[in-house]
PDB file of C-alpha atoms in Angstrom:
ATOM      1  CA  MET A   1     -16.132   0.954 -14.036  1.00 81.00           C
ATOM      2  CA  ARG A   2     -17.620   4.407 -13.519  1.00 91.00           C
ATOM      3  CA  SER A   3     -16.258   7.650 -14.905  1.00 93.00           C
ATOM      4  CA  ARG A   4     -15.305   8.666 -11.358  1.00 91.00           C
ATOM      5  CA  ASP A   5     -13.083   5.587 -11.112  1.00 93.00           C
ATOM      6  CA  LEU A   6     -11.445   6.417 -14.436  1.00 96.00           C
ATOM      7  CA  ALA A   7     -10.832   9.999 -13.318  1.00 96.00           C
ATOM      8  CA  GLN A   8      -9.193   8.807 -10.089  1.00 95.00           C
ATOM      9  CA  ILE A   9      -7.017   6.329 -11.987  1.00 97.00           C
ATOM     10  CA  ALA A  10      -5.916   9.056 -14.406  1.00 98.00           C
ATOM     11  CA  LEU A  11      -5.302  11.487 -11.537  1.00 97.00           C
ATOM     12  CA  PHE A  12      -3.004   9.092  -9.695  1.00 98.00           C
ATOM     13  CA  ALA A  13      -1.146   8.207 -12.907  1.00 98.00           C
ATOM     14  CA  ALA A  14      -0.649  11.972 -13.340  1.00 98.00           C
ATOM     15  CA  ILE A  15       0.599  12.233  -9.744  1.00 98.00           C
ATOM     16  CA  MET A  16       3.219   9.606 -10.614  1.00 98.00           C
ATOM     17  CA  VAL A  17       4.282  11.700 -13.605  1.00 97.00           C
ATOM     18  CA  VAL A  18       4.531  14.849 -11.461  1.00 96.00           C
ATOM     19  CA  LEU A  19       6.621  12.972  -8.888  1.00 96.00           C
ATOM     20  CA  GLY A  20       8.985  12.187 -11.761  1.00 92.00           C
ATOM     21  CA  PHE A  21       9.713  15.906 -12.124  1.00 89.00           C
ATOM     22  CA  PHE A  22      11.572  15.892  -8.819  1.00 81.00           C
ATOM     23  CA  PRO A  23      15.306  15.818  -9.450  1.00 69.00           C
ATOM     24  CA  LEU A  24      16.952  12.479  -9.985  1.00 64.00           C
ATOM     25  CA  ILE A  25      19.372  11.743  -7.144  1.00 68.00           C
ATOM     26  CA  GLN A  26      22.081   9.270  -8.086  1.00 64.00           C
ATOM     27  CA  LEU A  27      23.942   7.958  -5.058  1.00 63.00           C
ATOM     28  CA  PRO A  28      27.634   7.134  -5.586  1.00 67.00           C
ATOM     29  CA  GLY A  29      28.070   3.474  -6.516  1.00 62.00           C
ATOM     30  CA  ALA A  30      24.325   2.869  -6.817  1.00 59.00           C
ATOM     31  CA  PHE A  31      22.813   1.299  -9.917  1.00 58.00           C
ATOM     32  CA  ALA A  32      19.380   2.824  -9.302  1.00 60.00           C
ATOM     33  CA  PRO A  33      18.581   6.481  -8.581  1.00 63.00           C
ATOM     34  CA  PHE A  34      16.622   7.802  -5.615  1.00 70.00           C
ATOM     35  CA  THR A  35      13.197   8.900  -6.876  1.00 82.00           C
ATOM     36  CA  SER A  36       9.980  10.228  -5.358  1.00 91.00           C
ATOM     37  CA  GLN A  37       7.742   7.913  -7.356  1.00 94.00           C
ATOM     38  CA  THR A  38       7.561   5.250  -4.671  1.00 95.00           C
ATOM     39  CA  LEU A  39       5.433   7.786  -2.811  1.00 96.00           C
ATOM     40  CA  GLY A  40       2.954   7.678  -5.705  1.00 97.00           C
ATOM     41  CA  VAL A  41       2.745   3.889  -5.448  1.00 98.00           C
ATOM     42  CA  ILE A  42       1.991   4.196  -1.729  1.00 98.00           C
ATOM     43  CA  LEU A  43      -0.663   6.859  -2.248  1.00 97.00           C
ATOM     44  CA  ALA A  44      -2.372   5.012  -5.112  1.00 97.00           C
ATOM     45  CA  GLY A  45      -2.635   1.746  -3.198  1.00 97.00           C
ATOM     46  CA  ALA A  46      -3.606   3.282   0.142  1.00 96.00           C
ATOM     47  CA  ILE A  47      -6.152   5.771  -1.195  1.00 95.00           C
ATOM     48  CA  LEU A  48      -7.587   4.089  -4.295  1.00 95.00           C
ATOM     49  CA  GLY A  49      -7.396   0.481  -3.137  1.00 94.00           C
ATOM     50  CA  ALA A  50      -6.071  -2.574  -4.931  1.00 96.00           C
ATOM     51  CA  LYS A  51      -7.941  -2.445  -8.247  1.00 96.00           C
ATOM     52  CA  ARG A  52      -7.862   1.288  -8.984  1.00 96.00           C
ATOM     53  CA  GLY A  53      -4.399   1.694  -7.451  1.00 97.00           C
ATOM     54  CA  PHE A  54      -3.079  -1.102  -9.653  1.00 98.00           C
ATOM     55  CA  LEU A  55      -4.685   0.380 -12.764  1.00 98.00           C
ATOM     56  CA  ALA A  56      -3.325   3.871 -12.007  1.00 98.00           C
ATOM     57  CA  ILE A  57       0.225   2.603 -11.616  1.00 99.00           C
ATOM     58  CA  LEU A  58      -0.143   0.240 -14.577  1.00 99.00           C
ATOM     59  CA  LEU A  59      -1.211   3.229 -16.692  1.00 99.00           C
ATOM     60  CA  PHE A  60       1.950   5.002 -15.558  1.00 98.00           C
ATOM     61  CA  ASP A  61       4.055   1.941 -16.436  1.00 98.00           C
ATOM     62  CA  VAL A  62       2.468   1.817 -19.897  1.00 98.00           C
ATOM     63  CA  MET A  63       3.620   5.419 -20.380  1.00 98.00           C
ATOM     64  CA  VAL A  64       7.145   4.379 -19.358  1.00 98.00           C
ATOM     65  CA  PHE A  65       7.100   1.358 -21.704  1.00 97.00           C
ATOM     66  CA  ALA A  66       5.864   3.581 -24.548  1.00 98.00           C
ATOM     67  CA  GLY A  67       8.934   5.755 -24.127  1.00 97.00           C
ATOM     68  CA  LEU A  68       7.348   8.820 -22.590  1.00 97.00           C
ATOM     69  CA  PRO A  69       9.891  10.687 -20.444  1.00 96.00           C
ATOM     70  CA  VAL A  70       7.945  10.308 -17.189  1.00 96.00           C
ATOM     71  CA  LEU A  71      10.695   8.915 -14.992  1.00 93.00           C
ATOM     72  CA  PRO A  72      13.083  11.274 -13.189  1.00 89.00           C
ATOM     73  CA  GLY A  73      15.689  12.728 -15.490  1.00 85.00           C
ATOM     74  CA  GLY A  74      13.274  12.504 -18.440  1.00 90.00           C
ATOM     75  CA  ARG A  75      13.815   8.781 -18.819  1.00 91.00           C
ATOM     76  CA  GLY A  76      11.425   6.269 -20.320  1.00 95.00           C
ATOM     77  CA  GLY A  77      11.292   3.429 -22.800  1.00 96.00           C
ATOM     78  CA  LEU A  78      12.292  -0.188 -22.974  1.00 94.00           C
ATOM     79  CA  SER A  79      15.970   0.610 -22.394  1.00 94.00           C
ATOM     80  CA  VAL A  80      15.059   1.756 -18.882  1.00 93.00           C
ATOM     81  CA  ILE A  81      12.950  -1.350 -18.305  1.00 94.00           C
ATOM     82  CA  MET A  82      15.742  -3.641 -19.500  1.00 96.00           C
ATOM     83  CA  GLY A  83      18.287  -1.803 -17.335  1.00 95.00           C
ATOM     84  CA  PRO A  84      19.071  -2.104 -13.625  1.00 94.00           C
ATOM     85  CA  THR A  85      16.058  -0.018 -12.542  1.00 91.00           C
ATOM     86  CA  GLY A  86      13.499  -1.888 -14.654  1.00 96.00           C
ATOM     87  CA  GLY A  87      12.514  -4.327 -11.933  1.00 97.00           C
ATOM     88  CA  PHE A  88      11.517  -1.504  -9.623  1.00 96.00           C
ATOM     89  CA  VAL A  89       9.318   0.078 -12.317  1.00 97.00           C
ATOM     90  CA  ILE A  90       7.721  -3.285 -13.094  1.00 98.00           C
ATOM     91  CA  ALA A  91       7.141  -3.825  -9.359  1.00 98.00           C
ATOM     92  CA  TYR A  92       5.261  -0.522  -8.935  1.00 98.00           C
ATOM     93  CA  PRO A  93       1.789  -1.924  -9.814  1.00 98.00           C
ATOM     94  CA  ILE A  94       2.384  -5.005  -7.659  1.00 98.00           C
ATOM     95  CA  GLY A  95       3.320  -2.784  -4.717  1.00 98.00           C
ATOM     96  CA  ALA A  96       0.123  -0.770  -5.220  1.00 98.00           C
ATOM     97  CA  VAL A  97      -1.952  -3.980  -5.233  1.00 98.00           C
ATOM     98  CA  VAL A  98      -0.341  -5.260  -2.029  1.00 98.00           C
ATOM     99  CA  ILE A  99      -0.895  -1.913  -0.292  1.00 98.00           C
ATOM    100  CA  GLY A 100      -4.461  -1.723  -1.603  1.00 96.00           C
ATOM    101  CA  LEU A 101      -5.404  -5.267  -0.584  1.00 96.00           C
ATOM    102  CA  LEU A 102      -3.996  -4.888   2.917  1.00 96.00           C
ATOM    103  CA  THR A 103      -5.580  -1.456   3.339  1.00 95.00           C
ATOM    104  CA  GLU A 104      -8.965  -2.785   2.227  1.00 93.00           C
ATOM    105  CA  ARG A 105      -8.602  -5.702   4.617  1.00 93.00           C
ATOM    106  CA  VAL A 106      -8.164  -3.423   7.660  1.00 92.00           C
ATOM    107  CA  TYR A 107     -10.489  -0.689   6.379  1.00 85.00           C
ATOM    108  CA  ARG A 108     -12.487  -0.206   9.581  1.00 85.00           C
ATOM    109  CA  HIS A 109      -9.370  -0.146  11.762  1.00 90.00           C
ATOM    110  CA  TYR A 110      -7.103   1.806   9.397  1.00 92.00           C
ATOM    111  CA  ASN A 111      -4.831   4.114  11.375  1.00 96.00           C
ATOM    112  CA  LEU A 112      -1.302   5.509  11.196  1.00 98.00           C
ATOM    113  CA  PRO A 113       0.554   2.532  12.727  1.00 97.00           C
ATOM    114  CA  LEU A 114      -1.222   0.099  10.377  1.00 97.00           C
ATOM    115  CA  ALA A 115      -0.645   2.426   7.425  1.00 97.00           C
ATOM    116  CA  LEU A 116       3.084   2.587   8.189  1.00 98.00           C
ATOM    117  CA  VAL A 117       3.411  -1.204   8.242  1.00 98.00           C
ATOM    118  CA  ILE A 118       1.240  -1.757   5.164  1.00 97.00           C
ATOM    119  CA  ASN A 119       2.878   1.007   3.133  1.00 98.00           C
ATOM    120  CA  PHE A 120       6.410  -0.084   4.012  1.00 97.00           C
ATOM    121  CA  LEU A 121       5.552  -3.661   3.090  1.00 95.00           C
ATOM    122  CA  GLY A 122       4.117  -2.719  -0.318  1.00 92.00           C
ATOM    123  CA  GLY A 123       6.162   0.411  -0.948  1.00 89.00           C
ATOM    124  CA  ALA A 124       9.589  -0.924  -0.049  1.00 94.00           C
ATOM    125  CA  ILE A 125       9.698  -4.653   0.669  1.00 96.00           C
ATOM    126  CA  VAL A 126       7.707  -5.716  -2.424  1.00 98.00           C
ATOM    127  CA  LEU A 127       9.638  -3.298  -4.647  1.00 97.00           C
ATOM    128  CA  TYR A 128      12.980  -4.497  -3.272  1.00 97.00           C
ATOM    129  CA  ALA A 129      11.971  -8.170  -3.612  1.00 98.00           C
ATOM    130  CA  ILE A 130      11.435  -7.669  -7.348  1.00 98.00           C
ATOM    131  CA  GLY A 131      13.822  -4.802  -8.076  1.00 96.00           C
ATOM    132  CA  ILE A 132      16.972  -6.122  -6.402  1.00 97.00           C
ATOM    133  CA  PRO A 133      17.158  -9.465  -8.279  1.00 98.00           C
ATOM    134  CA  TRP A 134      16.357  -7.613 -11.526  1.00 98.00           C
ATOM    135  CA  MET A 135      19.142  -5.123 -10.778  1.00 96.00           C
ATOM    136  CA  ALA A 136      21.602  -7.948 -10.110  1.00 97.00           C
ATOM    137  CA  ALA A 137      20.750  -9.649 -13.398  1.00 98.00           C
ATOM    138  CA  ALA A 138      20.701  -6.467 -15.511  1.00 97.00           C
ATOM    139  CA  ALA A 139      23.886  -5.003 -14.008  1.00 96.00           C
ATOM    140  CA  HIS A 140      25.680  -8.379 -13.958  1.00 97.00           C
ATOM    141  CA  ILE A 141      26.446  -8.151 -10.251  1.00 97.00           C
ATOM    142  CA  SER A 142      25.841 -10.520  -7.376  1.00 97.00           C
ATOM    143  CA  LEU A 143      22.563 -10.476  -5.503  1.00 97.00           C
ATOM    144  CA  ALA A 144      24.513  -9.530  -2.370  1.00 97.00           C
ATOM    145  CA  LYS A 145      26.056  -6.502  -4.134  1.00 95.00           C
ATOM    146  CA  ALA A 146      22.632  -5.415  -5.448  1.00 95.00           C
ATOM    147  CA  PHE A 147      21.162  -5.760  -1.955  1.00 95.00           C
ATOM    148  CA  THR A 148      24.035  -3.847  -0.336  1.00 93.00           C
ATOM    149  CA  THR A 149      23.696  -1.079  -2.909  1.00 89.00           C
ATOM    150  CA  SER A 150      19.946  -0.841  -2.307  1.00 89.00           C
ATOM    151  CA  VAL A 151      20.277  -0.508   1.477  1.00 89.00           C
ATOM    152  CA  ALA A 152      21.440   3.088   0.904  1.00 86.00           C
ATOM    153  CA  PHE A 153      17.898   3.901  -0.255  1.00 88.00           C
ATOM    154  CA  LEU A 154      16.217   2.582   2.887  1.00 90.00           C
ATOM    155  CA  PRO A 155      16.216   5.904   4.814  1.00 88.00           C
ATOM    156  CA  GLY A 156      14.549   7.662   1.869  1.00 88.00           C
ATOM    157  CA  ASP A 157      12.006   4.870   1.548  1.00 93.00           C
ATOM    158  CA  ILE A 158      11.194   5.191   5.236  1.00 93.00           C
ATOM    159  CA  VAL A 159      10.635   8.944   4.796  1.00 92.00           C
ATOM    160  CA  LYS A 160       8.368   8.304   1.784  1.00 94.00           C
ATOM    161  CA  THR A 161       6.475   5.677   3.789  1.00 97.00           C
ATOM    162  CA  VAL A 162       5.869   8.140   6.629  1.00 97.00           C
ATOM    163  CA  ILE A 163       4.770  10.934   4.253  1.00 96.00           C
ATOM    164  CA  GLY A 164       2.527   8.573   2.276  1.00 97.00           C
ATOM    165  CA  SER A 165       1.008   7.099   5.428  1.00 98.00           C
ATOM    166  CA  LEU A 166       0.254  10.494   6.967  1.00 98.00           C
ATOM    167  CA  ALA A 167      -1.319  11.661   3.703  1.00 97.00           C
ATOM    168  CA  ALA A 168      -3.315   8.455   3.185  1.00 96.00           C
ATOM    169  CA  VAL A 169      -4.732   8.457   6.715  1.00 96.00           C
ATOM    170  CA  ALA A 170      -5.735  12.132   6.378  1.00 95.00           C
ATOM    171  CA  VAL A 171      -7.310  11.682   2.924  1.00 93.00           C
ATOM    172  CA  ARG A 172      -9.171   8.526   3.927  1.00 87.00           C
ATOM    173  CA  LYS A 173     -10.615  10.257   6.995  1.00 88.00           C
ATOM    174  CA  ALA A 174     -11.717  13.279   4.980  1.00 89.00           C
ATOM    175  CA  TYR A 175     -12.863  11.400   1.893  1.00 84.00           C
ATOM    176  CA  PRO A 176     -13.014   7.593   2.191  1.00 71.00           C
ATOM    177  CA  MET A 177     -12.814   6.369  -1.407  1.00 64.00           C
ATOM    178  CA  ILE A 178     -12.215   2.716  -0.619  1.00 64.00           C
ATOM    179  CA  PRO A 179     -15.391   0.816   0.190  1.00 61.00           C
ATOM    180  CA  ALA A 180     -15.201  -1.489   3.187  1.00 51.00           C
ATOM    181  CA  ARG A 181     -14.755  -5.142   2.346  1.00 50.00           C
ATOM    182  CA  ALA A 182     -17.591  -7.442   3.356  1.00 34.00           C
TER     183      ALA A 182
END
């Protein structure tokens, strides 16, 4: 791995930290807060690709596990991971990998409609698939209740998907960092 790769990984981990500075929005009755950090997962996967995107978000997760206050509201540590939101944080690197792999696969044809589908799949569906069952188990609620609670976040996730997709398409056109797959 080159120093340029390491710098990009560190930069996107830092972007995740900065996105944590946005105010924590707790919806009434929700077990998980609305955060901006899903946008960082989308950007890391779509711009850096699977490997570097994964490593950037994994580096961020290591900071969370170590107790650094990098989540919205100054949260961090194992208590957050063991709580209702832990599954979403654990799913972040997996979401980045899914986005990165799919983006690399369609590299030559990458455009806004493809980016929207790919980024929603990795940035919402993958996170929900891991985060919702974790929330149900940690909060001692039914899977149906966890799912119903999470639906309130869907409009925000759609907005983050659109913003991330527009940004990723623009950045990749101006500075294509992801090499085409053979």
